[in-house]
């Protein structure tokens, strides 16, 4: 269940979405970023910029040109430290003197098993990690950030990335790359952790949000329905993996080739990472076992 390809926001143009909430699409379309990164502006006078996006001079100018007379940028909020979300934060801060706020640097919030995989040399896939990212202020889970006439509450929602935050703004939630309408989120170890992803989705499902505004693509108009689909999609993928392992042990790459039979070759590496995320989750739940240290090339069998 992928959303229809009907999101065609103009690049670099400021669009009104909700009261006190505007969006600017960054010029970085790709298979991983869809049409590009959504940068959000919150407030009416002193503004918060959420996810400045990639290090793009054109996008920096688009953000600055979105300021109306009497407006200034007072806060820069970052959902997570992927290269399509965080790099422009530092340059924007230098221009505006606004502090950069996030959960922490690119290692913050990483689970113990993912930290161990990273230490073993496994590198993340997908959008790429902003290893230089370091916020001026770290935001705690549940912390409320207040500006001139606005406030958001930060929710630590790891899964797509260890330091991932979502932000509640009135009755909407800015969900970063955790929940999107155009595709299921990439969960690629060691950056992504499926155990955390499921827990974060379940947490959002308990909140009475009217709409989600995601890091890429169109707004999610039916949050509860989308969350239910995401959780069921992952549970279904787990069942496929367990069925495949019932006949013989396999690596993540072997399982991906068996399961993702209609996936274009260019996207198969992402599928392999996705399968590995499931295997790590199943290993943590003692459903599968390995006869060697945990790694991407490990052979998994059912317990």
PDB file of N, CA, C and O in Angstrom, residues 186-226:
ATOM      1  N   UNK A 186      12.335   3.689   5.691  1.00  0.00           N
ATOM      2  CA  UNK A 186      13.530   2.861   5.661  1.00  0.00           C
ATOM      3  C   UNK A 186      14.012   2.619   7.087  1.00  0.00           C
ATOM      4  O   UNK A 186      14.129   3.549   7.882  1.00  0.00           O
ATOM      5  N   UNK A 187      14.269   1.360   7.413  1.00  0.00           N
ATOM      6  CA  UNK A 187      14.877   1.004   8.699  1.00  0.00           C
ATOM      7  C   UNK A 187      16.134   0.213   8.367  1.00  0.00           C
ATOM      8  O   UNK A 187      16.065  -0.962   8.015  1.00  0.00           O
ATOM      9  N   UNK A 188      17.277   0.871   8.435  1.00  0.00           N
ATOM     10  CA  UNK A 188      18.535   0.293   7.971  1.00  0.00           C
ATOM     11  C   UNK A 188      19.567   0.303   9.084  1.00  0.00           C
ATOM     12  O   UNK A 188      20.120   1.363   9.404  1.00  0.00           O
ATOM     13  N   UNK A 189      19.844  -0.846   9.716  1.00  0.00           N
ATOM     14  CA  UNK A 189      20.874  -0.888  10.755  1.00  0.00           C
ATOM     15  C   UNK A 189      22.236  -0.462  10.210  1.00  0.00           C
ATOM     16  O   UNK A 189      22.529  -0.712   9.046  1.00  0.00           O
ATOM     17  N   UNK A 190      23.082   0.169  11.026  1.00  0.00           N
ATOM     18  CA  UNK A 190      22.897   0.443  12.452  1.00  0.00           C
ATOM     19  C   UNK A 190      22.180   1.776  12.754  1.00  0.00           C
ATOM     20  O   UNK A 190      21.959   2.080  13.913  1.00  0.00           O
ATOM     21  N   UNK A 191      21.822   2.528  11.706  1.00  0.00           N
ATOM     22  CA  UNK A 191      21.096   3.791  11.952  1.00  0.00           C
ATOM     23  C   UNK A 191      19.673   3.501  12.408  1.00  0.00           C
ATOM     24  O   UNK A 191      19.166   4.146  13.325  1.00  0.00           O
ATOM     25  N   UNK A 192      19.022   2.553  11.740  1.00  0.00           N
ATOM     26  CA  UNK A 192      17.644   2.223  12.045  1.00  0.00           C
ATOM     27  C   UNK A 192      17.534   0.973  12.897  1.00  0.00           C
ATOM     28  O   UNK A 192      18.357   0.054  12.800  1.00  0.00           O
ATOM     29  N   UNK A 193      16.506   0.927  13.715  1.00  0.00           N
ATOM     30  CA  UNK A 193      16.293  -0.171  14.652  1.00  0.00           C
ATOM     31  C   UNK A 193      14.808  -0.531  14.603  1.00  0.00           C
ATOM     32  O   UNK A 193      13.958   0.271  14.999  1.00  0.00           O
ATOM     33  N   UNK A 194      14.490  -1.723  14.107  1.00  0.00           N
ATOM     34  CA  UNK A 194      13.088  -2.086  13.918  1.00  0.00           C
ATOM     35  C   UNK A 194      12.343  -2.226  15.243  1.00  0.00           C
ATOM     36  O   UNK A 194      11.158  -1.885  15.331  1.00  0.00           O
ATOM     37  N   UNK A 195      13.026  -2.719  16.273  1.00  0.00           N
ATOM     38  CA  UNK A 195      12.380  -2.825  17.584  1.00  0.00           C
ATOM     39  C   UNK A 195      11.918  -1.452  18.054  1.00  0.00           C
ATOM     40  O   UNK A 195      10.786  -1.282  18.519  1.00  0.00           O
ATOM     41  N   UNK A 196      12.796  -0.455  17.902  1.00  0.00           N
ATOM     42  CA  UNK A 196      12.439   0.916  18.260  1.00  0.00           C
ATOM     43  C   UNK A 196      11.366   1.469  17.339  1.00  0.00           C
ATOM     44  O   UNK A 196      10.469   2.209  17.774  1.00  0.00           O
ATOM     45  N   UNK A 197      11.442   1.137  16.050  1.00  0.00           N
ATOM     46  CA  UNK A 197      10.472   1.649  15.083  1.00  0.00           C
ATOM     47  C   UNK A 197       9.058   1.231  15.458  1.00  0.00           C
ATOM     48  O   UNK A 197       8.128   2.055  15.467  1.00  0.00           O
ATOM     49  N   UNK A 198       8.883  -0.032  15.772  1.00  0.00           N
ATOM     50  CA  UNK A 198       7.548  -0.528  16.129  1.00  0.00           C
ATOM     51  C   UNK A 198       7.045   0.159  17.395  1.00  0.00           C
ATOM     52  O   UNK A 198       5.880   0.569  17.476  1.00  0.00           O
ATOM     53  N   UNK A 199       7.922   0.309  18.359  1.00  0.00           N
ATOM     54  CA  UNK A 199       7.543   0.958  19.616  1.00  0.00           C
ATOM     55  C   UNK A 199       7.154   2.413  19.376  1.00  0.00           C
ATOM     56  O   UNK A 199       6.179   2.914  19.954  1.00  0.00           O
ATOM     57  N   UNK A 200       7.890   3.116  18.518  1.00  0.00           N
ATOM     58  CA  UNK A 200       7.593   4.526  18.242  1.00  0.00           C
ATOM     59  C   UNK A 200       6.271   4.682  17.510  1.00  0.00           C
ATOM     60  O   UNK A 200       5.491   5.598  17.790  1.00  0.00           O
ATOM     61  N   UNK A 201       5.991   3.790  16.562  1.00  0.00           N
ATOM     62  CA  UNK A 201       4.711   3.844  15.854  1.00  0.00           C
ATOM     63  C   UNK A 201       3.561   3.589  16.815  1.00  0.00           C
ATOM     64  O   UNK A 201       2.515   4.253  16.743  1.00  0.00           O
ATOM     65  N   UNK A 202       3.741   2.635  17.713  1.00  0.00           N
ATOM     66  CA  UNK A 202       2.703   2.352  18.704  1.00  0.00           C
ATOM     67  C   UNK A 202       2.491   3.553  19.630  1.00  0.00           C
ATOM     68  O   UNK A 202       1.362   3.843  20.041  1.00  0.00           O
ATOM     69  N   UNK A 203       3.566   4.266  19.927  1.00  0.00           N
ATOM     70  CA  UNK A 203       3.439   5.461  20.771  1.00  0.00           C
ATOM     71  C   UNK A 203       2.609   6.526  20.068  1.00  0.00           C
ATOM     72  O   UNK A 203       1.705   7.129  20.671  1.00  0.00           O
ATOM     73  N   UNK A 204       2.896   6.777  18.791  1.00  0.00           N
ATOM     74  CA  UNK A 204       2.130   7.781  18.057  1.00  0.00           C
ATOM     75  C   UNK A 204       0.670   7.366  17.904  1.00  0.00           C
ATOM     76  O   UNK A 204      -0.225   8.220  17.863  1.00  0.00           O
ATOM     77  N   UNK A 205       0.428   6.064  17.825  1.00  0.00           N
ATOM     78  CA  UNK A 205      -0.943   5.581  17.676  1.00  0.00           C
ATOM     79  C   UNK A 205      -1.802   5.914  18.898  1.00  0.00           C
ATOM     80  O   UNK A 205      -3.034   5.960  18.794  1.00  0.00           O
ATOM     81  N   UNK A 206      -1.162   6.165  20.020  1.00  0.00           N
ATOM     82  CA  UNK A 206      -1.894   6.503  21.243  1.00  0.00           C
ATOM     83  C   UNK A 206      -2.228   7.997  21.337  1.00  0.00           C
ATOM     84  O   UNK A 206      -2.892   8.416  22.282  1.00  0.00           O
ATOM     85  N   UNK A 207      -1.762   8.793  20.366  1.00  0.00           N
ATOM     86  CA  UNK A 207      -1.974  10.244  20.412  1.00  0.00           C
ATOM     87  C   UNK A 207      -3.095  10.648  19.457  1.00  0.00           C
ATOM     88  O   UNK A 207      -3.166  10.155  18.322  1.00  0.00           O
ATOM     89  N   UNK A 208      -3.960  11.574  19.876  1.00  0.00           N
ATOM     90  CA  UNK A 208      -5.121  11.952  19.057  1.00  0.00           C
ATOM     91  C   UNK A 208      -4.782  13.032  18.026  1.00  0.00           C
ATOM     92  O   UNK A 208      -5.321  14.140  18.065  1.00  0.00           O
ATOM     93  N   UNK A 209      -3.908  12.723  17.099  1.00  0.00           N
ATOM     94  CA  UNK A 209      -3.500  13.713  16.103  1.00  0.00           C
ATOM     95  C   UNK A 209      -4.502  13.772  14.952  1.00  0.00           C
ATOM     96  O   UNK A 209      -5.019  12.750  14.508  1.00  0.00           O
ATOM     97  N   UNK A 210      -4.734  14.976  14.457  1.00  0.00           N
ATOM     98  CA  UNK A 210      -5.617  15.169  13.303  1.00  0.00           C
ATOM     99  C   UNK A 210      -4.902  14.890  11.995  1.00  0.00           C
ATOM    100  O   UNK A 210      -5.496  14.404  11.023  1.00  0.00           O
ATOM    101  N   UNK A 211      -3.606  15.181  11.954  1.00  0.00           N
ATOM    102  CA  UNK A 211      -2.845  15.066  10.706  1.00  0.00           C
ATOM    103  C   UNK A 211      -1.364  14.918  11.059  1.00  0.00           C
ATOM    104  O   UNK A 211      -0.906  15.455  12.060  1.00  0.00           O
ATOM    105  N   UNK A 212      -0.631  14.194  10.225  1.00  0.00           N
ATOM    106  CA  UNK A 212       0.821  14.134  10.326  1.00  0.00           C
ATOM    107  C   UNK A 212       1.426  14.919   9.166  1.00  0.00           C
ATOM    108  O   UNK A 212       0.937  14.818   8.027  1.00  0.00           O
ATOM    109  N   UNK A 213       2.467  15.677   9.445  1.00  0.00           N
ATOM    110  CA  UNK A 213       3.262  16.308   8.388  1.00  0.00           C
ATOM    111  C   UNK A 213       4.630  15.643   8.396  1.00  0.00           C
ATOM    112  O   UNK A 213       5.365  15.709   9.380  1.00  0.00           O
ATOM    113  N   UNK A 214       4.957  14.986   7.284  1.00  0.00           N
ATOM    114  CA  UNK A 214       6.129  14.120   7.222  1.00  0.00           C
ATOM    115  C   UNK A 214       7.339  14.820   6.621  1.00  0.00           C
ATOM    116  O   UNK A 214       7.238  15.904   6.040  1.00  0.00           O
ATOM    117  N   UNK A 215       8.482  14.158   6.738  1.00  0.00           N
ATOM    118  CA  UNK A 215       9.722  14.701   6.199  1.00  0.00           C
ATOM    119  C   UNK A 215       9.783  14.687   4.693  1.00  0.00           C
ATOM    120  O   UNK A 215      10.572  15.414   4.093  1.00  0.00           O
ATOM    121  N   UNK A 216       8.959  13.851   4.074  1.00  0.00           N
ATOM    122  CA  UNK A 216       8.895  13.758   2.612  1.00  0.00           C
ATOM    123  C   UNK A 216       7.458  13.444   2.218  1.00  0.00           C
ATOM    124  O   UNK A 216       6.768  12.688   2.900  1.00  0.00           O
ATOM    125  N   UNK A 217       7.027  14.005   1.112  1.00  0.00           N
ATOM    126  CA  UNK A 217       5.711  13.678   0.595  1.00  0.00           C
ATOM    127  C   UNK A 217       4.595  14.495   1.207  1.00  0.00           C
ATOM    128  O   UNK A 217       4.806  15.448   1.962  1.00  0.00           O
ATOM    129  N   UNK A 218       3.380  14.104   0.870  1.00  0.00           N
ATOM    130  CA  UNK A 218       2.180  14.830   1.275  1.00  0.00           C
ATOM    131  C   UNK A 218       1.848  14.584   2.744  1.00  0.00           C
ATOM    132  O   UNK A 218       2.336  13.629   3.361  1.00  0.00           O
ATOM    133  N   UNK A 219       1.007  15.437   3.326  1.00  0.00           N
ATOM    134  CA  UNK A 219       0.547  15.182   4.692  1.00  0.00           C
ATOM    135  C   UNK A 219      -0.182  13.843   4.800  1.00  0.00           C
ATOM    136  O   UNK A 219      -0.792  13.375   3.834  1.00  0.00           O
ATOM    137  N   UNK A 220      -0.103  13.251   5.967  1.00  0.00           N
ATOM    138  CA  UNK A 220      -0.829  12.013   6.250  1.00  0.00           C
ATOM    139  C   UNK A 220      -2.171  12.411   6.844  1.00  0.00           C
ATOM    140  O   UNK A 220      -2.250  12.870   7.986  1.00  0.00           O
ATOM    141  N   UNK A 221      -3.226  12.249   6.073  1.00  0.00           N
ATOM    142  CA  UNK A 221      -4.542  12.744   6.473  1.00  0.00           C
ATOM    143  C   UNK A 221      -5.286  11.794   7.417  1.00  0.00           C
ATOM    144  O   UNK A 221      -6.211  12.208   8.100  1.00  0.00           O
ATOM    145  N   UNK A 222      -4.891  10.534   7.442  1.00  0.00           N
ATOM    146  CA  UNK A 222      -5.528   9.549   8.322  1.00  0.00           C
ATOM    147  C   UNK A 222      -4.445   8.866   9.158  1.00  0.00           C
ATOM    148  O   UNK A 222      -4.058   7.723   8.874  1.00  0.00           O
ATOM    149  N   UNK A 223      -3.943   9.563  10.181  1.00  0.00           N
ATOM    150  CA  UNK A 223      -2.795   9.047  10.937  1.00  0.00           C
ATOM    151  C   UNK A 223      -2.997   7.654  11.504  1.00  0.00           C
ATOM    152  O   UNK A 223      -2.095   6.803  11.387  1.00  0.00           O
ATOM    153  N   UNK A 224      -4.137   7.390  12.125  1.00  0.00           N
ATOM    154  CA  UNK A 224      -4.342   6.093  12.752  1.00  0.00           C
ATOM    155  C   UNK A 224      -4.361   4.970  11.711  1.00  0.00           C
ATOM    156  O   UNK A 224      -3.782   3.896  11.923  1.00  0.00           O
ATOM    157  N   UNK A 225      -4.993   5.238  10.597  1.00  0.00           N
ATOM    158  CA  UNK A 225      -5.048   4.245   9.522  1.00  0.00           C
ATOM    159  C   UNK A 225      -3.649   3.966   8.977  1.00  0.00           C
ATOM    160  O   UNK A 225      -3.295   2.802   8.716  1.00  0.00           O
ATOM    161  N   UNK A 226      -2.864   5.015   8.813  1.00  0.00           N
ATOM    162  CA  UNK A 226      -1.512   4.831   8.269  1.00  0.00           C
ATOM    163  C   UNK A 226      -0.625   4.072   9.253  1.00  0.00           C
ATOM    164  O   UNK A 226       0.157   3.192   8.854  1.00  0.00           O
TER     165      UNK A 226
END
